[in-house]
Tab-separated table of C-alpha atoms and ligand atoms in Angstrom:
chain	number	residue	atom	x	y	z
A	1	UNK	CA	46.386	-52.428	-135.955
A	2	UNK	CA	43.168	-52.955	-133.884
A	3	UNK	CA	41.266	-49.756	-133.396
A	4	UNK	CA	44.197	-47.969	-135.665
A	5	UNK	CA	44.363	-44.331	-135.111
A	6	UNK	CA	47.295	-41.717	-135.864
A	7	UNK	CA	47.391	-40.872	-132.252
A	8	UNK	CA	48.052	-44.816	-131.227
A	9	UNK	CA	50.290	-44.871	-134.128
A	10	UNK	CA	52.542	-42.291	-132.751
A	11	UNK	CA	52.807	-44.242	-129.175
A	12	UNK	CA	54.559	-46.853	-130.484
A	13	UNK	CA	57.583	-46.372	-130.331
A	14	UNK	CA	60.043	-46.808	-132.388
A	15	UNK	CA	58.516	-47.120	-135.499
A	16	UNK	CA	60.359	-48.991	-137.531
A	17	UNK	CA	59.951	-49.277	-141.661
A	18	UNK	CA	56.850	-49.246	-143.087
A	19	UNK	CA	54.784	-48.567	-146.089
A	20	UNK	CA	51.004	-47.838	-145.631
A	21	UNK	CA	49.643	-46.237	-148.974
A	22	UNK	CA	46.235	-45.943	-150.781
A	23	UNK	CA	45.384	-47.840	-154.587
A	24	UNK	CA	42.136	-46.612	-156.244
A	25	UNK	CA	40.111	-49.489	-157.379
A	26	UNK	CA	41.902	-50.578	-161.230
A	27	UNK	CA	38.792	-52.783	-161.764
A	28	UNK	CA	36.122	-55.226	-160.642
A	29	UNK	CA	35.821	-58.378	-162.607
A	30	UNK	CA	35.873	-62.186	-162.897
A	31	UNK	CA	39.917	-61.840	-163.552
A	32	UNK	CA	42.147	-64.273	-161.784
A	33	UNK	CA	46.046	-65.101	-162.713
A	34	UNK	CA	47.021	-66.559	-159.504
A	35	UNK	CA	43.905	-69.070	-159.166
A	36	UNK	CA	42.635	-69.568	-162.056
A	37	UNK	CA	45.251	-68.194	-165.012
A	38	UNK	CA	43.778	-67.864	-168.158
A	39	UNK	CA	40.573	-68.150	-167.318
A	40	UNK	CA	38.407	-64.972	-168.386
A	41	UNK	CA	35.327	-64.855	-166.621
A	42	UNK	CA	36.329	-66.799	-163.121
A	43	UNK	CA	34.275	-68.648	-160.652
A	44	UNK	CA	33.234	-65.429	-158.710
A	45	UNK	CA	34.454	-61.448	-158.847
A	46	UNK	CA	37.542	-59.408	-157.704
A	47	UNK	CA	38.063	-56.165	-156.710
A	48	UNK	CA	41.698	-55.385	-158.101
A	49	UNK	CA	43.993	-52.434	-157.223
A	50	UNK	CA	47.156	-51.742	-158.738
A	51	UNK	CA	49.271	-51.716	-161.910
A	52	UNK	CA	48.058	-52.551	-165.088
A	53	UNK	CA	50.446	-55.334	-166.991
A	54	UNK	CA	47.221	-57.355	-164.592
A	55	UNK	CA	45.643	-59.539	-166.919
A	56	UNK	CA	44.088	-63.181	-166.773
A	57	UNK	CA	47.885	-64.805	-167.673
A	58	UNK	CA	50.373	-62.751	-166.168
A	59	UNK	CA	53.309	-63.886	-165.041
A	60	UNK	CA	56.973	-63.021	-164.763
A	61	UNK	CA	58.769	-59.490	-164.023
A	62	UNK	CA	55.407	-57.498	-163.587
A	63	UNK	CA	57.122	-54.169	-162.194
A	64	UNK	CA	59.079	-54.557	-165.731
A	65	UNK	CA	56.099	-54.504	-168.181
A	66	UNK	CA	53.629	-52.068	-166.276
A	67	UNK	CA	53.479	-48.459	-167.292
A	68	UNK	CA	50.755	-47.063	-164.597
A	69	UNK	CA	49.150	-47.979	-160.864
A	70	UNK	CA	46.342	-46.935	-159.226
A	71	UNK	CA	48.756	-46.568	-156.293
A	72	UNK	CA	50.067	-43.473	-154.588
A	73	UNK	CA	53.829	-45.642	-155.196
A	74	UNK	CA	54.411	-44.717	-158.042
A	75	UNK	CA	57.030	-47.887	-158.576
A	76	UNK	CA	54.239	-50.015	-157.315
A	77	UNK	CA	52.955	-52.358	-159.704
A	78	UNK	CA	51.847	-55.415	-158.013
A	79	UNK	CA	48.182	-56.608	-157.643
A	80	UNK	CA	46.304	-56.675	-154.976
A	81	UNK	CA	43.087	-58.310	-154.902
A	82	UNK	CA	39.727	-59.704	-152.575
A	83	UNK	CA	36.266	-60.864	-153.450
A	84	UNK	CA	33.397	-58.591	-153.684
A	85	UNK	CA	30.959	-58.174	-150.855
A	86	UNK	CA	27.212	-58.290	-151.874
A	87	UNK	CA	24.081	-57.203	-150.057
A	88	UNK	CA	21.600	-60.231	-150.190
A	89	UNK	CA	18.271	-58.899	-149.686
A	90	UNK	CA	17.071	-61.218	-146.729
A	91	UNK	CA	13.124	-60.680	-148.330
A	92	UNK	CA	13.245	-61.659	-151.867
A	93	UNK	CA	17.114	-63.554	-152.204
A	94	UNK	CA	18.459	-61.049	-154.952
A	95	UNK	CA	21.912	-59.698	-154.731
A	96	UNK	CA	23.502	-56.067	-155.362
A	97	UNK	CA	27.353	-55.082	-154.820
A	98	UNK	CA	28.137	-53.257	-152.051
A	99	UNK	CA	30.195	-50.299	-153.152
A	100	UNK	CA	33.868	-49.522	-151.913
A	101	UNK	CA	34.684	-46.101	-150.167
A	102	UNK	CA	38.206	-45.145	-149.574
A	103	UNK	CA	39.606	-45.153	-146.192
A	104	UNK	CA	39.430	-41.711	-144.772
A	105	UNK	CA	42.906	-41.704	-143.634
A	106	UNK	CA	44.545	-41.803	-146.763
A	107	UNK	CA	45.735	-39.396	-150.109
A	108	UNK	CA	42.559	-37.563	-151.073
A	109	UNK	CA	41.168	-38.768	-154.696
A	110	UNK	CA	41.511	-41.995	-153.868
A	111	UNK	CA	38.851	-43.389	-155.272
A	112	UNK	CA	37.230	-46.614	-153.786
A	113	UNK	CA	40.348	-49.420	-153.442
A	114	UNK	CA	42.883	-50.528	-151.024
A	115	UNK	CA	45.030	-49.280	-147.775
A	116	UNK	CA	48.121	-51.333	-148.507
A	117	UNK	CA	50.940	-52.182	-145.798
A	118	UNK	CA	54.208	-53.546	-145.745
A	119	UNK	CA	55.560	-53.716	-142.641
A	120	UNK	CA	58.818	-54.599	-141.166
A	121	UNK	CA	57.087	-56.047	-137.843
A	122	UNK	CA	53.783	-55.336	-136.235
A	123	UNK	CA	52.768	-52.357	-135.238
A	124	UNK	CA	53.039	-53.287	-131.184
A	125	UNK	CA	56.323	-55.477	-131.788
A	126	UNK	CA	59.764	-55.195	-131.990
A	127	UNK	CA	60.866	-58.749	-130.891
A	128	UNK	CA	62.218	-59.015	-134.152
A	129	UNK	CA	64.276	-56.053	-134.463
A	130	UNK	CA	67.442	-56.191	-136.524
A	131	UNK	CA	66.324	-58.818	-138.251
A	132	UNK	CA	67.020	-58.495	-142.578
A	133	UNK	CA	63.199	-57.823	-144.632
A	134	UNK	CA	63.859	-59.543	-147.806
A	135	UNK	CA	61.704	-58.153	-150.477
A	136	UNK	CA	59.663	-60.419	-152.408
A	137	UNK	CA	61.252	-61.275	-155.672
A	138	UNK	CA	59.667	-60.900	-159.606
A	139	UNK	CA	57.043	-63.714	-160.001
A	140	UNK	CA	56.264	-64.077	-156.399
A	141	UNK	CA	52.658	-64.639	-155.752
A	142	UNK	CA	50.179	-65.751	-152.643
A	143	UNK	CA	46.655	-66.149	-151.360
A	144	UNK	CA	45.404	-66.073	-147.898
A	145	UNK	CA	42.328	-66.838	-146.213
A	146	UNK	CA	40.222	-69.966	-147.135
A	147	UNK	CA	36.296	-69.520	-149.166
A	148	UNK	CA	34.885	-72.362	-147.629
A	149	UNK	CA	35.817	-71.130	-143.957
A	150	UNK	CA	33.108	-71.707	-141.552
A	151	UNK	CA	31.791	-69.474	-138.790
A	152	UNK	CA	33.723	-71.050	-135.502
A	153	UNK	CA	37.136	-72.310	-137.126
A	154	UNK	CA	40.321	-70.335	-137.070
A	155	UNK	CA	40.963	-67.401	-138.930
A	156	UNK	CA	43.918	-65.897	-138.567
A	157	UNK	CA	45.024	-62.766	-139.703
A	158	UNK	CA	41.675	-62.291	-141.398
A	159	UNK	CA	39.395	-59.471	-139.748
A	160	UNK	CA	36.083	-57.606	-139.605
A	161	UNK	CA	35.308	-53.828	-137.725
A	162	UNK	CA	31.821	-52.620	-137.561
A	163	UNK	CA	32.873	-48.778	-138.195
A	164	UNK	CA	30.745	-46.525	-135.968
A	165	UNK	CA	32.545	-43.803	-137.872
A	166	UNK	CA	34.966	-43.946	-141.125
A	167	UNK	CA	37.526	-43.402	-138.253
A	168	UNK	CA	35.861	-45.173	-135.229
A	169	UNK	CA	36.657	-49.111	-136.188
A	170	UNK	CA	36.020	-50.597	-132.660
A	171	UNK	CA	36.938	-53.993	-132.477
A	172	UNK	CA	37.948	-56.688	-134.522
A	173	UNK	CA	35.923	-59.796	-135.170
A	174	UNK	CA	36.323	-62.891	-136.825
A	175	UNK	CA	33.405	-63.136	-138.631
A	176	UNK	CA	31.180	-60.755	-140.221
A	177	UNK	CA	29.426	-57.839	-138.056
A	178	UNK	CA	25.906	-58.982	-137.078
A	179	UNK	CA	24.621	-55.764	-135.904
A	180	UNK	CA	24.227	-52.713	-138.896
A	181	UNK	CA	27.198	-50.363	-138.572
A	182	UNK	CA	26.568	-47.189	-138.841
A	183	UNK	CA	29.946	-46.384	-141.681
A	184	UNK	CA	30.555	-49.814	-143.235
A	185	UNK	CA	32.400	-52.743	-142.316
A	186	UNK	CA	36.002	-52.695	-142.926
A	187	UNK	CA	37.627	-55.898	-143.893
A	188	UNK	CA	41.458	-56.470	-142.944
A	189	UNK	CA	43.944	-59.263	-144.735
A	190	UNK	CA	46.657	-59.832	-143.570
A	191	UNK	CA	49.383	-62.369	-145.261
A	192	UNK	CA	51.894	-64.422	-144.015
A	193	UNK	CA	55.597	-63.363	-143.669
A	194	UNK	CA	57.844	-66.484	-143.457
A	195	UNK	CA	59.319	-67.843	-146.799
A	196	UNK	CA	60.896	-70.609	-147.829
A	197	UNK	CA	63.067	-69.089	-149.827
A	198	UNK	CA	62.722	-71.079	-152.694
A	199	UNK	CA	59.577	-70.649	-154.423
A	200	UNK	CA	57.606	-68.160	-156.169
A	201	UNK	CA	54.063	-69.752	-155.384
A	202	UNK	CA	53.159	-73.031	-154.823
A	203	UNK	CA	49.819	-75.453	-155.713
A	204	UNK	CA	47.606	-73.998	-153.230
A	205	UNK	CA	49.471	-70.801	-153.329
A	206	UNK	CA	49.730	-70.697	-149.096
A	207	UNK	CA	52.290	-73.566	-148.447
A	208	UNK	CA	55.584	-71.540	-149.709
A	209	UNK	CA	54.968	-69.017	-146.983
A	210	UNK	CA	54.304	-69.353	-143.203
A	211	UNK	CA	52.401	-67.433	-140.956
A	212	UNK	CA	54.123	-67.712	-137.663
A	213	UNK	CA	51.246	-66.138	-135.306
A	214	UNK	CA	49.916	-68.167	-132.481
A	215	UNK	CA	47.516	-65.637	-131.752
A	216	UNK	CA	44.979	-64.798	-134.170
A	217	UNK	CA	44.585	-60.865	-135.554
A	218	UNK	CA	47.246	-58.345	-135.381
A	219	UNK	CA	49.839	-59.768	-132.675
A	220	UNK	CA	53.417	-60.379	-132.831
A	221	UNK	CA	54.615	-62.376	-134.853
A	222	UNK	CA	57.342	-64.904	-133.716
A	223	UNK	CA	60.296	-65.768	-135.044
A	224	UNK	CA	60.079	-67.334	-138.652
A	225	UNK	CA	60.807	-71.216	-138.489
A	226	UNK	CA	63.421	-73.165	-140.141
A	227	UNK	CA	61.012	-74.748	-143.319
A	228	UNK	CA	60.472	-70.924	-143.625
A	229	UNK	CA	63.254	-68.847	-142.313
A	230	UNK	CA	63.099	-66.115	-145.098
A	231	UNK	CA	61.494	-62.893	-143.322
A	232	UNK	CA	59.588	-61.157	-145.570
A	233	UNK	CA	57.445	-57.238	-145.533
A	234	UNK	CA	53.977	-58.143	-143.483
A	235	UNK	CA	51.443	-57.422	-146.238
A	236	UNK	CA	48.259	-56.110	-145.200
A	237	UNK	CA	45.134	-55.111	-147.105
A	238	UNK	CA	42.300	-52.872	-145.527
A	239	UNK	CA	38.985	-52.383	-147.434
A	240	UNK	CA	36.188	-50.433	-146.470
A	241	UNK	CA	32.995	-51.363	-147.462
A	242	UNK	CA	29.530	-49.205	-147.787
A	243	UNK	CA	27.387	-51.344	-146.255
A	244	UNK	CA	25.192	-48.228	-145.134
A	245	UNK	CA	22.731	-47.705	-147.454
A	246	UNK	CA	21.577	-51.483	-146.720
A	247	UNK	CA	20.878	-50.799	-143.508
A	248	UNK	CA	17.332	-50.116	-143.710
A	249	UNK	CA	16.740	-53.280	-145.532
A	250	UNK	CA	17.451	-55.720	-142.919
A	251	UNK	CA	16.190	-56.450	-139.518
A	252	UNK	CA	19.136	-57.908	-136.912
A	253	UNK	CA	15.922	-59.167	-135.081
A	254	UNK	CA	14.793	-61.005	-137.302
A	255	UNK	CA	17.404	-61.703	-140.430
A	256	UNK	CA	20.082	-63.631	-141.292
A	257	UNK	CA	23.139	-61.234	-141.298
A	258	UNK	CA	22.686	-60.747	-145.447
A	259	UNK	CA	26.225	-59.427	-146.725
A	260	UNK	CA	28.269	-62.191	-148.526
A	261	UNK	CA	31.351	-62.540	-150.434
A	262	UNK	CA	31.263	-63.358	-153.906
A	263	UNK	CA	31.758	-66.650	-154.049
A	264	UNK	CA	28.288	-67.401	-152.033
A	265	UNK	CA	26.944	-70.388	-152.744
A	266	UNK	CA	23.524	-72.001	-151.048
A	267	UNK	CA	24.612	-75.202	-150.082
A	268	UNK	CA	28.247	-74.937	-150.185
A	269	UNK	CA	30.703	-75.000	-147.479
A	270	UNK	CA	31.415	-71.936	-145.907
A	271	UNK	CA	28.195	-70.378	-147.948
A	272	UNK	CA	30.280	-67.045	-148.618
A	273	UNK	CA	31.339	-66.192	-145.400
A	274	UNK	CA	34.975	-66.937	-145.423
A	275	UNK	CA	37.333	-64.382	-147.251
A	276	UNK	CA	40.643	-64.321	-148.962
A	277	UNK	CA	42.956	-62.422	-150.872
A	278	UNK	CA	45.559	-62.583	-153.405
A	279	UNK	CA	48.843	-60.992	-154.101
A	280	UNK	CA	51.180	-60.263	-157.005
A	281	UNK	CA	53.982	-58.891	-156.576
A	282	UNK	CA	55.316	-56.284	-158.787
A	283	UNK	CA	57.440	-53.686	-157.666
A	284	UNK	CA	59.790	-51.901	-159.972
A	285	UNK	CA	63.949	-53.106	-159.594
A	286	UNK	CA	64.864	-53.325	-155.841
A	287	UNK	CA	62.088	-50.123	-154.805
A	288	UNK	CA	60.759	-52.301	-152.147
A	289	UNK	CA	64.161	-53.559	-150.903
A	290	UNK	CA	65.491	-50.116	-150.554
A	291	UNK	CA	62.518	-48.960	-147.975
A	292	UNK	CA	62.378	-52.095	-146.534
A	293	UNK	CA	66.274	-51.389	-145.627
A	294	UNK	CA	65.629	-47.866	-144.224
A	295	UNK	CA	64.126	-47.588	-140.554
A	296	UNK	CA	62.294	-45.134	-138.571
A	297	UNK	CA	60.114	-44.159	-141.293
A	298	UNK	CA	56.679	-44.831	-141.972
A	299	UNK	CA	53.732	-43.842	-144.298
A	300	UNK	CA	55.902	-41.669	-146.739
A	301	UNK	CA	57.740	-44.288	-149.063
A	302	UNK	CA	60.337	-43.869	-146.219
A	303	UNK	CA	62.477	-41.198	-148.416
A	304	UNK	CA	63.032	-43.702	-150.980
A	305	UNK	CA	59.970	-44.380	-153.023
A	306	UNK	CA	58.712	-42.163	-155.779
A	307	UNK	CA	55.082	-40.872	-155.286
A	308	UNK	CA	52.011	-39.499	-157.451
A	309	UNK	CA	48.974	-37.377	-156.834
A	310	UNK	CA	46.179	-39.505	-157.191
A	311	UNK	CA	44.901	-37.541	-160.136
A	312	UNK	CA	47.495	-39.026	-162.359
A	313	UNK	CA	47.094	-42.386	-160.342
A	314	UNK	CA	43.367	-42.679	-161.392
A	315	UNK	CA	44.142	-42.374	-165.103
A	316	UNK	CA	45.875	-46.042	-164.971
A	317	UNK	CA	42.623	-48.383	-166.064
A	318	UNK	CA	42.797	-52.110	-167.695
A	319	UNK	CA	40.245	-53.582	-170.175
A	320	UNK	CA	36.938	-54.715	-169.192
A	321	UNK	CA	37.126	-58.196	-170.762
A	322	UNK	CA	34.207	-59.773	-168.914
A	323	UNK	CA	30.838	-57.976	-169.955
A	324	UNK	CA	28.101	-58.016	-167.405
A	325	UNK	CA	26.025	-56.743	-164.291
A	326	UNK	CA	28.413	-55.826	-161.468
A	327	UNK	CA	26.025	-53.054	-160.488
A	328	UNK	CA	22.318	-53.228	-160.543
A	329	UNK	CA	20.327	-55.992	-158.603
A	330	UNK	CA	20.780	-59.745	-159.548
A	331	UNK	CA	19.135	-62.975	-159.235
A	332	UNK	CA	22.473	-64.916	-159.115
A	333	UNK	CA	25.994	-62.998	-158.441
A	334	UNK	CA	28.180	-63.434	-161.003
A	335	UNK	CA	29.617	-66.721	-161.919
A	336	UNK	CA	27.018	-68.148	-159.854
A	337	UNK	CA	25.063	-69.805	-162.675
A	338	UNK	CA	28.169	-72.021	-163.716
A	339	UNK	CA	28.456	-73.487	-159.909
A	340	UNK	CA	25.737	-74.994	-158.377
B	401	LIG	C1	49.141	-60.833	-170.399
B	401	LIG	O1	50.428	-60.642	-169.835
B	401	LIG	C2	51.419	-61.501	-170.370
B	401	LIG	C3	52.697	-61.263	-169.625
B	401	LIG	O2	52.533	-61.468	-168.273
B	401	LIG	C4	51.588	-61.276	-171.856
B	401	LIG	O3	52.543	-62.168	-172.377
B	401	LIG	C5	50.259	-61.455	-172.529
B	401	LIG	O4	50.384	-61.094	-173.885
B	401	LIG	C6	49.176	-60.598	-171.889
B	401	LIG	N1	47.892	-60.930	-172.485
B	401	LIG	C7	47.074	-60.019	-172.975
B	401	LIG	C8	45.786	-60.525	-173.510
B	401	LIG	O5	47.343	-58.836	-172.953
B	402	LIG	C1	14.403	-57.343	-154.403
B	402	LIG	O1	14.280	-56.133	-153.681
B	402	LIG	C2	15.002	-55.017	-154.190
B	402	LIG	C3	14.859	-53.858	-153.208
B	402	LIG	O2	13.535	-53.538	-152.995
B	402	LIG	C4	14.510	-54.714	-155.585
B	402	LIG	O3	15.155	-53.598	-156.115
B	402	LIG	C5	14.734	-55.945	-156.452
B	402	LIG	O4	14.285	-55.703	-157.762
B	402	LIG	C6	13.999	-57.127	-155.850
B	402	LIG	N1	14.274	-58.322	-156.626
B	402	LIG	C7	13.300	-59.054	-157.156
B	402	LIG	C8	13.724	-60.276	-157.929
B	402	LIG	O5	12.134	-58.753	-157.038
């Protein structure tokens, strides 16, 4: 997936299964059932895609109780979630979101939100060809990616891309961009695909599921291993971010590279720089099983999954339960005041 274009896309060869779709943005707030369930007003902000049975407690068969998704899958109604990136203004310390713009490649009318895989395999493998994708089951949950991750310490999976254009992504970094790009930084996740089998999430939501890369970023991954031998879709989230109308408020010469995640704290571990990203899975009966199953087929819900103009997928919206500033300038992000 490094510098992702159709063309390279079409090189590969073959392509097996695999699901790439768009989800406008379903909300951004301090809303978090996999962390911190039940808790409204979290420790920092999401940006959420995806259908709308989310709330702070949910839990069981999701694809069940939803009736509408931001996504283009119209059977799709898991969650899909990162922190927010700010803009910390390197002069006088105050904070402003930076807005989400859709990825150019996708449905038009998406609006803001998520490129979503699942993939049978890598784009530039097929070591693990003929090999059964179990779909995740009702319930299933995970997180990847660590908040306090420092600059320098392994980070796999998790990616940055100075865009030069909304289609020029150049390459991949670990760690945030610290040049300006000239279209936005674009921020990949990418989750582990070994299971073991038995559990629906776990106490730090990572251990039930294995990532079996040696290599960091978008590489093959090997065989799953026997505390995790369940082969599940490779989940991937893309977001692009509009860094661009910060640019003229920073200096590279001079200042710190200012964007941060949401959870920046002075003084903390990591200070913001680390990301991560969460994942509930709610597909609708076996939807996800059946394109999983098909092969040679990519992009289009592989024959099998329902789609909807994303007109009708914009209408799907949850409640605002958490009232406050997630737009203008702010002294202290939110959630920020109950940390320090
Ligand atoms: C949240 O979803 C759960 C089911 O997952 C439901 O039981 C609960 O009533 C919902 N809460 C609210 C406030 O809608
Ligand atoms: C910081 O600078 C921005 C951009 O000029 C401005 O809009 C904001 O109000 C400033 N914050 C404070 C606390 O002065």
């Amino acid at each position: 997936m490094k510098s992702f274009s159709l063309a390279a896309l079409a090189l590969v060869a073959p392509v097996h299964a695999g699901l790439r779709f768009g989800c406008s943005t379903l909300t951004i707030q301090r809303l978090d059932p996999v962390v911190e369930p039940g808790t409204v007003g979290t420790a920092h902000l999401h940006h959420i895609v995806g259908g709308n049975a989310f709330n702070a407690t949910m839990e069981g068969d999701v694809g069940e109780r939803g009736t509408c998704t931001t996504c283009e899958m119209a059977e799709d109604f898991s969650n899909y979630w990162t922190a927010v990136m700010y803009f910390k203004h390197p002069v006088n310390g105050s904070y402003i979101r930076v807005p989400v713009v859709n990825n150019a490649a996708l449905a038009r009318g998406t609006t803001g939100g998520m490129t979503v895989y699942y993939t049978q395999h890598d784009f530039n493998t097929d070591d693990l060809k003929n090999q059964k994708i179990t779909a995740f089951k009702p319930g299933f949950r995970m997180t990847v990616g660590n908040p306090t991750w420092k600059s320098g310490e392994k980070n796999i999976g998790l990616r940055y891309n100075c865009l030069t254009t909304l289609i020029n992504r150049g390459a991949e970094m670990a760690d945030f961009p610290t040049r300006k790009c000239a279209a936005g930084i674009f921020a990949v996740h990418h989750f582990p695909a070994c299971w073991d089998g038995k559990n629906l999430d776990s106490p730090d939501h990572q251990s039930h599921m294995y990532n079996s890369k040696v290599r960091e970023g978008f590489v093959n991954a090997p065989k799953c291993p026997s505390s995790h031998p369940v082969r599940m879709p490779q989940v991937t989230y893309e977001t692009v971010w509009d860094t661009t109308k910060f640019n003229s408020m920073w200096d590279p010469a001079k200042d710190k590279q200012p964007f941060v995640w949401s959870y920046e704290r002075p003084g903390v571990a990591g200070g913001g720089y680390g990301t991560h990203a969460d994942y509930l899975f709610g597909w609708q009966g076996d939807s996800l099983q059946r394109a999983m199953d098909k092969s040679e087929c990519f992009y289009d819900g592989c024959g099998s999954i329902k789609k909807q103009t994303m007109d009708v997928a914009n209408k799907c919206t949850v409640k605002t339960l958490v009232k406050e500033n997630i737009d203008g300038w702010v002294k202290a992000m939110p959630g920020m005041e109950n940390m320090v």
